[in-house]
Amino acid sequence: MAIAILRRLAGAAPAPAFPAIGAGMRAAADDLFLDGRLIRADSIRHARILLVAGPVREADQDDIRRLHDQMLHPRATLWWKSNPVPDFAEPATCDEDDPVAAIEAIHRALIEGARDSEPDILPNEPPNPWRGKGDYGQGGEGMMGGTPYGRPMAMTDDDLRDGLALDAYTAPFGPFLPMLPPGLKLSVTLQGDVIQTAKLLRPPSAQAEAYDGTVTALRALGRFLPILGLEAHAVRCLEAARSLSAGKPIELAKIRQFLFWSGALAAIPSGIGMVEDTDVRMRVERWLAALDESPTGGLDGSATMSPLKPARLVDLLRGREWSEAILIVNSFDTDTLISLAPVEAEDAETEGRAREDGIRMDHEGHGTHAHGATGT
Amino acid sequence: MTQVLAIMVLPLFLLAGIVAAAVLDRAVPPLVAGRSLKASFVGPITVASSRAMGQTGATEHPDTISWILAPILYFTLAAIGLSVVPFAPGVVAADLDAGIVLWGACESLTVVAVFLHGWSANSPLPLIGAYRYVAIGLPAMLLSMFVLIAAALPAQSLAVTDIVEAQRSVWNIVRQPAGFVLFLMLGLSLSLRGPFDFADPYDLAGGTTAEISGAARLTWWLARLAMLVSVSAMTATVFLGGYLGPVLPGFVWLVVKTGLVLVVLVGAGEVFARLPPDRMMNLIWLALLPLSFLMLVAVGVELLLWG
């Protein structure tokens, strides 16, 4: 009886979905989650439905499988305008522009037990065998170090910032972390929350978002503001962008006013992410300036979209705290980011070599679903 | 007898506060986002039911006991903190001579509860959230001690009941408005909210909650709301005269004032931007802490000269 009531109530709750966004689907996914019948899960652990939006690159297929296995039961996957990755049994697909009904149906079926929870795809085991060589089976010499199971044991390392040597920690982040642009995958060595080194493993997926003055600025703000804890303001911006693209009039003055009082600009540290003499704060100021202009005019598209060959994203992130790094990454549009993250042979090599050496804290390389949802 | 009454009222107060906070949490963000207002009691209940049904989550080699205990500790601290708040004249669950000190202990142990929650997941992003919270939480609690001592000075007592009675002539919010604002900031920090949510933010994919789901996430959510209620009641008591007020019974005044602080905290959590941790540390250590100390001195001088 109690369970039946619980199920009825849970079935009426918004469906928690985690979007794994492929090429060209970022704006559509952003718009989709403005719908009150869905909740955009910040972590795959909070989701019941994995929504794969758009085509998945071949390199990302393994990440999709891992992401799926990290989702807790009951769970399901919906392929929205996407081709299911092999190994998914009886995949549910949806090619409509608005998949909310399909997501809701799957969610309700899961809750009511009409639909079975999807089983694991990958084996739940470490990626590498235990390679301990110390006296007590640990990885390295003495009591520390080494790479048991292909994951480095904590070892202090030199620090970039203040000389306080902490345990260096290397892990891959992306390609579907919600606060990074879809497709971007980095291998990051952290001490505390300071990035010591970052390596590009995969560039962001191309989004082919046509440049459109105010709309572009609003969308950029919608993605940037949650990092400053301004989720509601972000929703306001994304809704305005959607309305504006649909040709409806919106009140831009109100958005500017709210953002002014939120202290968003003052919260951004100056001088971070400097590319061509503009830092993160100036780029955000440019978006705000674009709200002043006419919808089609606005900021100079060519200035923000020009290829920025000399700068590299990984160099901009070095020595930055995690949240500053996330601000930097999100201050660029996808095209600029791709030009800052050149696909070089070395990147693919780095990934391969890292796997061989087992030098990475390998959330990525191992099949288990019981570890590191956040890494993917 | 009145103490027994207070002990019976406390869980009801906490429960009603949690429900109110959950409803506000659903109503305020759409308001800030410029959408139509949809305050409902059913919304939070469906979400809670949905969470109650899922699995709780598991990582490789988590510190399981700490993982389970952290939300319980957090919730308990909220309840213990609330126990020093007088609901009406003489009606208080823990009428201690040093009630403010007990509250201060609950504040500082909150840092431990939140840290444990992030640490025990054995995963990078929750761990970063945990460390960050300690870095910000520590100076924030330090600051609150100065603010609370300044509030206790006019009463010449560390007992919360005395602090309320000392506000019969003038509320502490008039005496030290900046202290009130600082204490609201502490409230945001204790309940992991908006500009002070350094433990569970978006840029860490939910921070200390990134690896949990189901009932574990539900308890953590409830504990956060409980702490929000507790800190709201404490703010109302220390700065807004607690149960003092004309015509209406004291308890009603406390409820009204607590509700008001609750609305302000939930609103502030949505409206103001969060500084990156390094910037926030500088702000707290270099500006807010000296400010709170100066205020303490100012109150002391005032009492010496005119008290």
XYZ file of C-alpha atoms in Angstrom:
683
model
C 0.000 0.000 0.000
C 2.658 2.448 1.110
C 4.842 1.391 -1.804
C 1.955 1.899 -4.224
C 1.421 5.449 -2.943
C 5.166 6.118 -3.131
C 5.213 4.868 -6.728
C 2.272 7.038 -7.693
C 3.915 10.095 -6.200
C 7.311 9.284 -7.705
C 5.681 8.793 -11.112
C 4.288 12.321 -10.881
C 7.728 13.818 -10.177
C 9.695 15.453 -13.021
C 11.857 12.883 -14.829
C 15.549 13.242 -13.878
C 17.560 12.902 -17.084
C 21.273 13.291 -17.796
C 22.056 14.588 -21.283
C 25.067 13.178 -23.120
C 25.234 15.709 -25.920
C 26.719 14.994 -29.323
C 27.462 17.195 -32.313
C 24.994 19.952 -33.132
C 22.559 19.252 -30.281
C 23.746 21.535 -27.488
C 21.220 24.330 -27.984
C 18.377 21.850 -28.477
C 19.310 20.082 -25.233
C 19.512 23.398 -23.361
C 16.025 24.304 -24.582
C 14.663 20.870 -23.777
C 15.448 21.161 -20.071
C 13.527 24.411 -19.757
C 10.514 22.094 -19.646
C 9.202 21.717 -16.084
C 8.439 18.031 -16.637
C 12.163 17.255 -16.715
C 15.021 17.765 -14.290
C 18.513 18.165 -15.717
C 20.697 15.939 -13.561
C 24.065 17.469 -12.608
C 25.552 14.039 -12.176
C 24.723 10.754 -13.872
C 24.100 9.357 -10.374
C 21.129 11.683 -10.005
C 19.538 10.543 -13.253
C 17.125 7.791 -14.114
C 17.315 8.360 -17.822
C 20.412 8.769 -19.950
C 19.437 11.007 -22.837
C 21.908 10.641 -25.665
C 21.301 13.669 -27.857
C 22.713 13.655 -31.359
C 25.364 11.520 -33.018
C 28.027 10.033 -30.766
C 31.631 10.173 -31.974
C 33.296 6.811 -32.208
C 35.828 7.827 -29.567
C 32.999 8.657 -27.144
C 31.236 5.315 -27.436
C 33.085 3.749 -24.540
C 32.297 6.779 -22.375
C 28.601 6.376 -23.149
C 28.778 2.750 -22.027
C 30.549 3.703 -18.815
C 28.158 6.550 -18.182
C 25.277 4.140 -18.611
C 26.700 1.667 -16.119
C 27.268 4.402 -13.540
C 23.583 5.229 -13.573
C 21.733 3.600 -10.694
C 18.730 1.312 -11.023
C 16.029 1.645 -12.234
C 17.502 3.206 -15.351
C 16.893 3.561 -19.064
C 18.509 5.158 -22.114
C 16.811 7.219 -24.798
C 18.594 7.930 -28.068
C 17.357 11.282 -29.276
C 18.210 11.905 -32.938
C 21.093 9.590 -32.323
C 22.322 6.211 -33.488
C 22.491 3.743 -30.617
C 25.971 2.589 -29.721
C 26.459 -1.168 -30.140
C 25.918 -3.340 -27.020
C 22.743 -1.553 -25.951
C 19.989 -4.165 -26.086
C 16.660 -3.002 -27.531
C 17.515 0.695 -27.560
C 14.674 3.210 -27.321
C 14.998 5.928 -29.941
C 13.201 9.188 -30.603
C 13.616 11.346 -33.683
C 11.028 13.975 -32.855
C 12.002 17.555 -32.114
C 10.393 17.323 -28.692
C 11.264 14.117 -26.822
C 9.646 15.139 -23.509
C 6.654 12.831 -23.977
C 8.945 9.904 -24.770
C 11.127 10.619 -21.723
C 8.092 10.925 -19.473
C 6.657 7.646 -20.772
C 9.918 5.809 -20.128
C 10.223 7.356 -16.675
C 6.725 6.346 -15.675
C 7.190 2.820 -17.023
C 10.415 2.501 -14.999
C 8.762 3.681 -11.797
C 5.723 1.487 -12.243
C 7.884 -1.510 -13.030
C 6.386 -1.918 -16.495
C 9.846 -1.474 -17.968
C 12.875 -3.433 -16.780
C 15.917 -1.536 -15.628
C 18.737 -1.836 -18.162
C 21.543 -4.249 -17.188
C 25.253 -3.383 -17.095
C 27.103 -3.353 -20.383
C 30.686 -3.447 -19.152
C 32.134 -5.896 -16.653
C 32.450 -4.513 -13.130
C 36.159 -5.026 -12.675
C 39.350 -2.962 -12.533
C 40.879 -2.007 -15.900
C 44.272 -3.365 -15.042
C 45.376 -6.234 -12.868
C 46.837 -5.565 -9.441
C 50.477 -4.754 -9.944
C 51.700 -4.305 -6.427
C 55.402 -4.760 -5.867
C 55.831 -3.462 -2.324
C 56.149 -5.571 0.802
C 52.478 -5.245 1.616
C 51.128 -5.612 -1.885
C 51.014 -1.864 -2.424
C 51.949 -0.372 -5.753
C 55.295 1.258 -5.230
C 58.290 1.452 -2.974
C 57.991 1.826 0.770
C 54.433 2.508 1.759
C 53.575 4.909 -1.057
C 53.453 5.431 -4.783
C 53.051 2.951 -7.579
C 50.087 2.302 -9.808
C 48.030 -0.579 -8.458
C 45.107 -1.398 -10.771
C 46.560 1.157 -13.147
C 45.725 3.983 -10.759
C 48.481 5.955 -9.125
C 48.692 5.923 -5.368
C 48.748 9.341 -3.773
C 52.232 10.864 -3.836
C 53.193 14.424 -2.982
C 54.470 16.464 -5.875
C 55.841 19.965 -6.476
C 53.163 22.618 -6.414
C 52.740 25.466 -8.874
C 51.090 27.985 -6.618
C 52.333 28.285 -3.068
C 54.892 25.542 -2.642
C 52.669 23.538 -0.326
C 53.208 20.075 -1.780
C 50.033 18.003 -1.710
C 49.123 14.681 -3.234
C 49.058 15.074 -6.999
C 46.096 13.394 -8.550
C 45.531 12.721 -12.232
C 42.134 11.896 -13.689
C 40.316 12.258 -16.995
C 37.336 14.643 -17.020
C 34.689 14.616 -19.747
C 33.467 14.178 -22.413
C 29.983 14.467 -20.908
C 30.554 16.390 -17.670
C 27.750 18.953 -17.503
C 29.982 21.935 -16.704
C 32.312 21.280 -19.641
C 31.286 21.784 -23.263
C 29.995 18.501 -24.729
C 32.752 16.326 -26.129
C 35.642 18.072 -24.380
C 37.774 15.555 -22.564
C 40.794 16.546 -20.518
C 43.293 14.664 -18.453
C 43.908 16.881 -15.463
C 46.529 16.639 -12.732
C 45.236 18.331 -9.607
C 46.752 19.259 -6.282
C 43.896 20.140 -4.022
C 41.742 21.995 -6.525
C 44.609 23.642 -8.385
C 45.300 22.356 -11.872
C 48.967 21.488 -12.222
C 48.777 20.268 -15.797
C 45.979 19.646 -18.250
C 46.179 17.548 -21.403
C 43.658 17.629 -24.154
C 42.316 14.164 -24.883
C 39.395 15.111 -27.120
C 38.150 18.483 -28.447
C 34.527 19.592 -27.999
C 31.990 18.325 -30.542
C 31.174 20.857 -33.245
C 27.852 22.568 -32.574
C 27.326 24.569 -35.779
C 25.474 27.264 -33.826
C 25.002 30.110 -36.265
C 26.243 33.402 -34.899
C 23.261 35.524 -33.966
C 24.210 38.519 -31.807
C 21.906 38.685 -28.829
C 20.761 35.064 -29.033
C 24.359 33.848 -29.013
C 25.133 36.077 -26.031
C 22.069 34.872 -24.119
C 22.907 31.229 -24.731
C 26.490 31.801 -23.642
C 25.254 33.478 -20.451
C 22.826 30.618 -19.881
C 25.744 28.191 -19.850
C 28.085 30.418 -17.886
C 25.891 31.654 -15.017
C 25.287 28.290 -13.266
C 29.033 28.181 -12.514
C 28.476 31.307 -10.412
C 25.503 29.669 -8.693
C 23.007 31.696 -10.712
C 20.898 28.838 -12.074
C 17.653 30.821 -12.077
C 19.265 33.697 -13.981
C 20.606 31.158 -16.460
C 17.093 29.837 -17.041
C 15.927 33.412 -17.667
C 18.663 33.878 -20.293
C 18.014 30.546 -22.019
C 14.284 31.216 -22.138
C 14.925 34.648 -23.592
C 17.210 33.099 -26.226
C 14.513 30.603 -27.163
C 11.828 33.265 -27.372
C 14.060 35.540 -29.401
C 14.918 32.793 -31.901
C 11.191 32.149 -32.254
C 10.713 35.824 -33.047
C 8.980 36.760 -29.793
C 9.849 40.070 -28.131
C 11.716 39.907 -24.808
C 12.727 42.353 -22.118
C 16.485 42.499 -22.230
C 16.733 45.408 -19.788
C 15.393 43.251 -16.966
C 17.988 40.541 -17.573
C 20.782 43.098 -17.476
C 19.391 44.633 -14.300
C 19.131 41.283 -12.521
C 22.657 40.359 -13.557
C 23.971 43.678 -12.355
C 22.478 43.174 -8.891
C 23.666 39.586 -8.697
C 27.278 40.777 -8.675
C 28.134 38.269 -11.408
C 30.793 40.456 -13.021
C 32.435 41.307 -9.714
C 32.554 37.609 -8.836
C 34.727 36.782 -11.840
C 38.438 37.176 -11.083
C 40.152 39.511 -13.515
C 43.075 38.422 -15.649
C 42.155 34.755 -16.036
C 41.880 33.034 -19.413
C 43.687 35.864 -21.209
C 43.508 35.461 -24.989
C 44.214 38.357 -27.330
C 44.099 40.830 -24.449
C 40.651 39.817 -23.290
C 40.077 37.868 -20.101
C 37.022 35.979 -18.940
C 35.397 39.043 -17.393
C 35.778 41.062 -20.581
C 34.227 38.288 -22.631
C 31.253 38.211 -20.258
C 31.047 42.007 -20.492
C 30.870 41.604 -24.254
C 27.867 39.305 -23.921
C 26.211 41.823 -21.653
C 26.980 44.586 -24.135
C 25.337 42.494 -26.829
C 22.107 42.629 -24.816
C 22.139 46.392 -25.290
C 22.237 46.187 -29.017
C 19.640 45.278 -31.566
C 18.925 41.546 -31.768
C 20.668 41.065 -35.087
C 23.598 43.423 -34.544
C 25.287 43.262 -31.227
C 28.766 42.071 -30.590
C 31.201 41.749 -33.373
C 30.939 38.145 -34.364
C 34.193 38.029 -36.240
C 36.122 39.193 -33.185
C 34.909 36.423 -30.943
C 34.890 33.682 -33.534
C 38.277 34.221 -35.118
C 40.591 31.275 -34.855
C 43.008 31.824 -31.994
C 45.847 29.615 -33.015
C 48.653 30.860 -30.766
C 46.781 30.247 -27.486
C 46.092 26.760 -26.201
C 43.330 25.903 -23.777
C 45.553 23.618 -21.729
C 47.990 26.490 -21.113
C 45.152 28.747 -19.952
C 44.073 26.151 -17.392
C 47.495 25.503 -15.900
C 47.820 26.879 -12.362
C 44.110 27.730 -12.110
C 41.698 26.571 -9.469
C 39.018 24.205 -10.641
C 36.197 26.764 -10.626
C 38.352 29.379 -12.374
C 39.219 26.783 -14.988
C 35.538 26.018 -15.525
C 34.858 29.763 -15.906
C 37.643 29.987 -18.505
C 36.403 27.018 -20.519
C 32.843 28.335 -20.584
C 33.823 31.855 -21.579
C 34.513 30.664 -25.140
C 31.986 29.580 -27.712
C 32.392 26.083 -29.108
C 34.107 27.149 -32.337
C 36.677 29.251 -30.507
C 37.248 26.441 -28.065
C 37.891 24.012 -30.892
C 40.486 26.399 -32.311
C 42.082 26.641 -28.858
C 42.122 22.872 -28.545
C 43.885 21.767 -31.702
C 43.531 18.136 -32.592
C 47.087 17.008 -32.845
C 48.477 13.573 -33.214
C 50.144 14.105 -29.889
C 46.773 14.159 -28.096
C 45.749 10.761 -29.339
C 49.209 9.539 -28.517
C 49.011 10.973 -25.042
C 45.842 9.073 -24.372
C 47.306 5.861 -25.729
C 50.554 6.231 -23.892
C 48.855 7.074 -20.665
C 46.873 3.894 -20.885
C 49.960 1.831 -21.548
C 51.904 3.299 -18.702
C 48.926 3.168 -16.443
C 49.819 6.625 -15.221
C 46.295 7.880 -15.049
C 43.935 7.592 -12.153
C 41.861 5.541 -14.422
C 38.193 6.184 -14.033
C 38.117 6.172 -17.725
C 40.032 3.088 -18.601
C 38.299 0.628 -16.323
C 35.043 -1.048 -16.858
C 33.621 -0.749 -13.400
C 30.388 1.098 -12.860
C 31.127 1.404 -9.191
C 33.600 4.201 -9.385
C 33.938 7.763 -10.451
C 30.698 8.803 -12.079
C 32.042 12.295 -11.940
C 35.045 11.395 -14.030
C 32.813 10.747 -16.989
C 7.249 21.060 32.380
C 7.900 23.868 29.927
C 11.089 22.117 28.909
C 9.117 18.966 28.035
C 6.752 21.126 26.003
C 9.707 22.667 24.179
C 11.172 19.232 23.462
C 7.839 18.195 21.958
C 7.510 21.379 19.918
C 11.046 21.168 18.511
C 10.525 18.278 16.027
C 7.217 19.782 14.876
C 8.880 23.168 14.374
C 11.694 21.519 12.428
C 9.306 19.474 10.282
C 7.060 22.437 9.465
C 10.157 24.493 8.673
C 11.533 21.808 6.341
C 8.237 21.654 4.448
C 8.122 25.448 4.177
C 11.738 25.566 2.991
C 11.097 22.837 0.395
C 8.062 24.718 -0.935
C 10.078 27.960 -1.074
C 12.876 26.160 -2.886
C 10.404 25.211 -5.611
C 8.706 28.607 -5.726
C 11.576 31.088 -5.566
C 13.778 29.980 -8.522
C 10.934 30.309 -11.085
C 10.167 33.713 -9.598
C 13.776 34.820 -10.077
C 13.784 33.293 -13.561
C 10.711 35.348 -14.431
C 8.351 32.408 -14.781
C 4.875 32.080 -13.355
C 4.775 31.319 -9.644
C 3.868 27.725 -8.883
C 4.083 27.172 -5.134
C 2.801 23.718 -4.320
C 3.040 21.265 -1.482
C 2.801 18.318 -3.857
C 5.917 19.185 -5.881
C 8.480 18.616 -3.114
C 6.650 15.487 -1.997
C 6.789 13.898 -5.450
C 10.478 14.693 -5.768
C 11.128 13.269 -2.294
C 9.196 10.103 -3.188
C 11.134 9.784 -6.414
C 14.402 9.990 -4.501
C 13.232 7.568 -1.838
C 12.722 4.908 -4.503
C 16.121 4.793 -6.175
C 19.341 3.028 -5.270
C 21.691 4.989 -3.055
C 24.852 4.649 -5.097
C 28.204 3.048 -4.569
C 31.765 3.855 -5.518
C 34.894 1.777 -5.288
C 36.000 1.504 -1.651
C 33.934 4.306 -0.143
C 34.131 5.014 3.574
C 30.681 3.514 3.975
C 30.089 4.247 7.643
C 31.044 7.915 7.328
C 29.000 8.142 4.169
C 25.899 7.007 6.018
C 26.660 8.961 9.177
C 27.453 12.346 7.580
C 23.853 13.333 6.724
C 22.652 12.021 10.077
C 25.283 14.080 11.868
C 24.357 17.136 9.814
C 20.657 16.732 10.617
C 21.381 16.132 14.305
C 23.503 19.270 14.502
C 20.604 21.254 13.054
C 18.268 19.838 15.705
C 20.712 20.407 18.573
C 21.348 23.960 17.388
C 17.616 24.599 17.381
C 17.317 23.267 20.937
C 18.779 26.480 22.431
C 16.165 28.644 20.714
C 13.374 29.720 23.109
C 9.972 29.160 21.441
C 8.176 31.382 23.976
C 9.132 32.985 27.309
C 10.610 30.141 29.357
C 9.852 27.479 26.727
C 13.237 26.208 25.584
C 14.462 22.650 25.083
C 17.999 23.306 26.336
C 18.090 26.334 28.625
C 21.853 26.555 28.978
C 23.840 29.348 30.580
C 26.094 29.174 27.553
C 23.556 28.391 24.818
C 25.497 30.456 22.285
C 28.497 28.209 22.832
C 26.432 25.099 22.073
C 25.204 26.747 18.887
C 28.798 27.632 17.998
C 29.807 24.007 18.493
C 27.047 22.898 16.117
C 28.295 25.415 13.557
C 31.848 24.176 13.647
C 30.886 20.509 13.629
C 28.857 21.184 10.471
C 32.208 21.611 8.734
C 33.096 18.097 9.876
C 29.776 16.636 8.674
C 30.078 18.218 5.225
C 33.725 17.250 4.896
C 32.966 13.630 5.827
C 30.210 13.547 3.250
C 32.561 14.547 0.452
C 35.544 12.600 1.658
C 33.806 9.273 2.150
C 32.622 9.032 -1.471
C 36.220 8.325 -2.590
C 35.779 10.261 -5.793
C 37.500 13.436 -7.068
C 34.698 15.985 -7.364
C 33.039 15.265 -3.997
C 36.489 15.457 -2.393
C 37.195 18.864 -3.938
C 33.806 20.025 -2.642
C 34.692 18.776 0.823
C 38.061 20.549 0.948
C 36.610 23.727 -0.434
C 33.910 23.759 2.191
C 36.442 23.438 4.982
C 38.486 26.311 3.527
C 35.468 28.629 3.403
C 33.512 27.237 6.337
C 36.293 27.721 8.872
C 36.677 31.522 8.523
C 32.895 31.847 8.122
C 32.334 30.168 11.507
C 35.069 32.294 13.053
C 33.274 35.353 11.829
C 29.993 34.196 13.326
C 31.625 33.889 16.733
C 32.504 37.604 16.724
C 29.007 38.451 15.571
C 27.396 36.307 18.254
C 29.603 37.654 21.036
C 28.682 41.174 19.934
C 25.037 40.147 20.147
C 25.565 38.630 23.598
C 27.412 41.668 25.004
C 24.325 43.827 25.661
C 22.738 40.891 27.520
C 25.962 40.321 29.465
C 25.181 36.629 29.177
C 25.820 33.736 26.803
C 22.351 32.306 27.457
C 20.064 32.661 24.441
C 17.044 33.446 26.640
C 18.938 36.384 28.173
C 19.910 37.615 24.723
C 16.224 37.681 23.748
C 15.195 39.467 26.942
C 17.950 42.053 26.427
C 16.256 42.992 23.152
C 13.106 44.290 24.856
C 14.305 47.878 24.436
C 15.954 47.552 21.036
C 16.502 44.592 18.696
C 20.040 43.575 17.891
C 19.426 44.186 14.192
C 19.237 47.911 15.012
C 22.301 47.764 17.191
C 24.388 45.947 14.588
C 22.794 45.722 11.136
C 26.080 44.612 9.571
C 26.248 41.759 12.065
C 22.808 40.665 10.916
C 23.960 40.573 7.292
C 27.090 38.642 8.244
C 24.992 36.146 10.170
C 22.746 35.674 7.119
C 25.887 34.888 5.115
C 26.797 32.317 7.721
C 23.286 30.877 7.314
C 23.910 30.420 3.592
C 27.228 28.782 4.345
C 25.800 26.406 6.968
C 22.991 25.291 4.682
C 25.207 25.087 1.532
C 23.276 27.632 -0.443
C 23.820 29.970 -3.405
C 26.789 32.305 -2.947
C 28.158 30.129 -0.127
C 27.512 26.715 -1.624
C 31.099 25.603 -1.972
C 30.399 21.957 -1.139
C 27.665 20.985 -3.610
C 27.939 23.406 -6.548
C 27.200 22.927 -10.231
C 30.827 23.269 -11.295
C 31.596 20.096 -9.308
C 28.586 18.203 -10.712
C 26.849 18.389 -7.350
C 30.056 18.268 -5.265
C 29.668 16.079 -2.204
C 26.392 14.751 -3.619
C 27.878 13.870 -7.021
C 28.074 10.150 -6.271
C 24.912 9.659 -4.240
C 21.349 9.068 -5.208
C 18.133 7.671 -3.779
C 17.600 7.724 -0.043
C 21.144 8.979 0.647
C 20.474 12.077 -1.425
C 17.073 12.479 0.183
C 18.552 12.498 3.701
C 21.259 14.954 2.708
C 18.618 17.222 1.195
C 16.502 17.024 4.342
C 19.527 17.727 6.528
C 20.364 20.831 4.484
C 16.820 22.094 4.836
C 16.826 21.328 8.573
C 19.997 23.372 8.987
C 18.408 26.205 7.025
C 15.419 26.188 9.384
C 17.646 26.021 12.417
C 19.826 28.925 11.338
C 16.741 30.968 10.420
C 15.272 30.459 13.885
C 18.597 31.380 15.450
C 18.854 34.554 13.346
C 15.307 35.526 14.320
C 16.144 34.936 17.975
C 19.491 36.688 18.180
C 18.768 39.651 15.882
C 14.997 40.054 15.562
C 13.992 39.698 19.194
C 12.873 36.056 18.928
C 9.497 35.602 20.592
C 9.175 39.296 21.515
C 6.330 41.217 19.908
C 3.016 42.881 20.661
C -0.501 41.349 20.686
C 0.270 37.924 19.235
C 1.619 35.082 21.381
C 5.425 34.780 21.519
C 5.514 31.498 19.601
C 3.644 33.041 16.670
C 6.119 35.907 16.564
C 9.019 33.460 16.451
C 7.384 31.512 13.624
C 6.704 34.681 11.644
C 10.231 35.996 12.092
C 11.790 32.608 11.289
C 9.654 32.406 8.147
C 10.793 35.859 7.121
C 14.470 34.968 7.500
C 13.814 31.720 5.606
C 12.401 33.666 2.652
C 15.342 36.081 2.707
C 17.880 33.231 2.788
C 16.224 31.241 -0.004
C 15.922 34.414 -2.094
C 19.530 35.460 -1.464
C 20.647 31.973 -2.423
C 19.117 32.426 -5.865
C 19.853 36.087 -6.495
C 23.530 36.579 -5.643
C 26.565 35.253 -7.467
C 29.078 32.884 -5.926
C 32.705 33.965 -5.898
C 35.360 31.418 -6.817
C 36.716 29.965 -3.546
C 40.045 31.800 -3.617
C 38.325 35.157 -4.031
C 35.836 34.333 -1.304
C 38.656 33.396 1.084
C 40.271 36.774 0.498
C 36.978 38.550 1.040
C 36.286 36.754 4.319
C 39.773 36.946 5.822
C 40.675 40.444 4.657
C 37.368 42.288 4.806
C 34.572 40.510 6.635
C 36.553 39.189 9.610
C 38.131 42.570 10.457
C 34.699 44.150 9.968
C 33.076 41.753 12.431
C 35.839 42.419 14.935
C 35.408 46.184 14.574
C 31.697 45.767 15.186
C 32.404 43.813 18.325
C 34.636 46.657 19.517
C 31.970 49.207 18.604
C 29.307 47.415 20.639
C 31.726 47.141 23.567
C 32.532 50.858 23.464
C 28.845 51.732 23.188
C 28.029 49.679 26.259
C 30.951 51.123 28.210
C 29.935 54.695 27.474
C 26.142 54.503 27.524
C 25.327 50.968 28.682
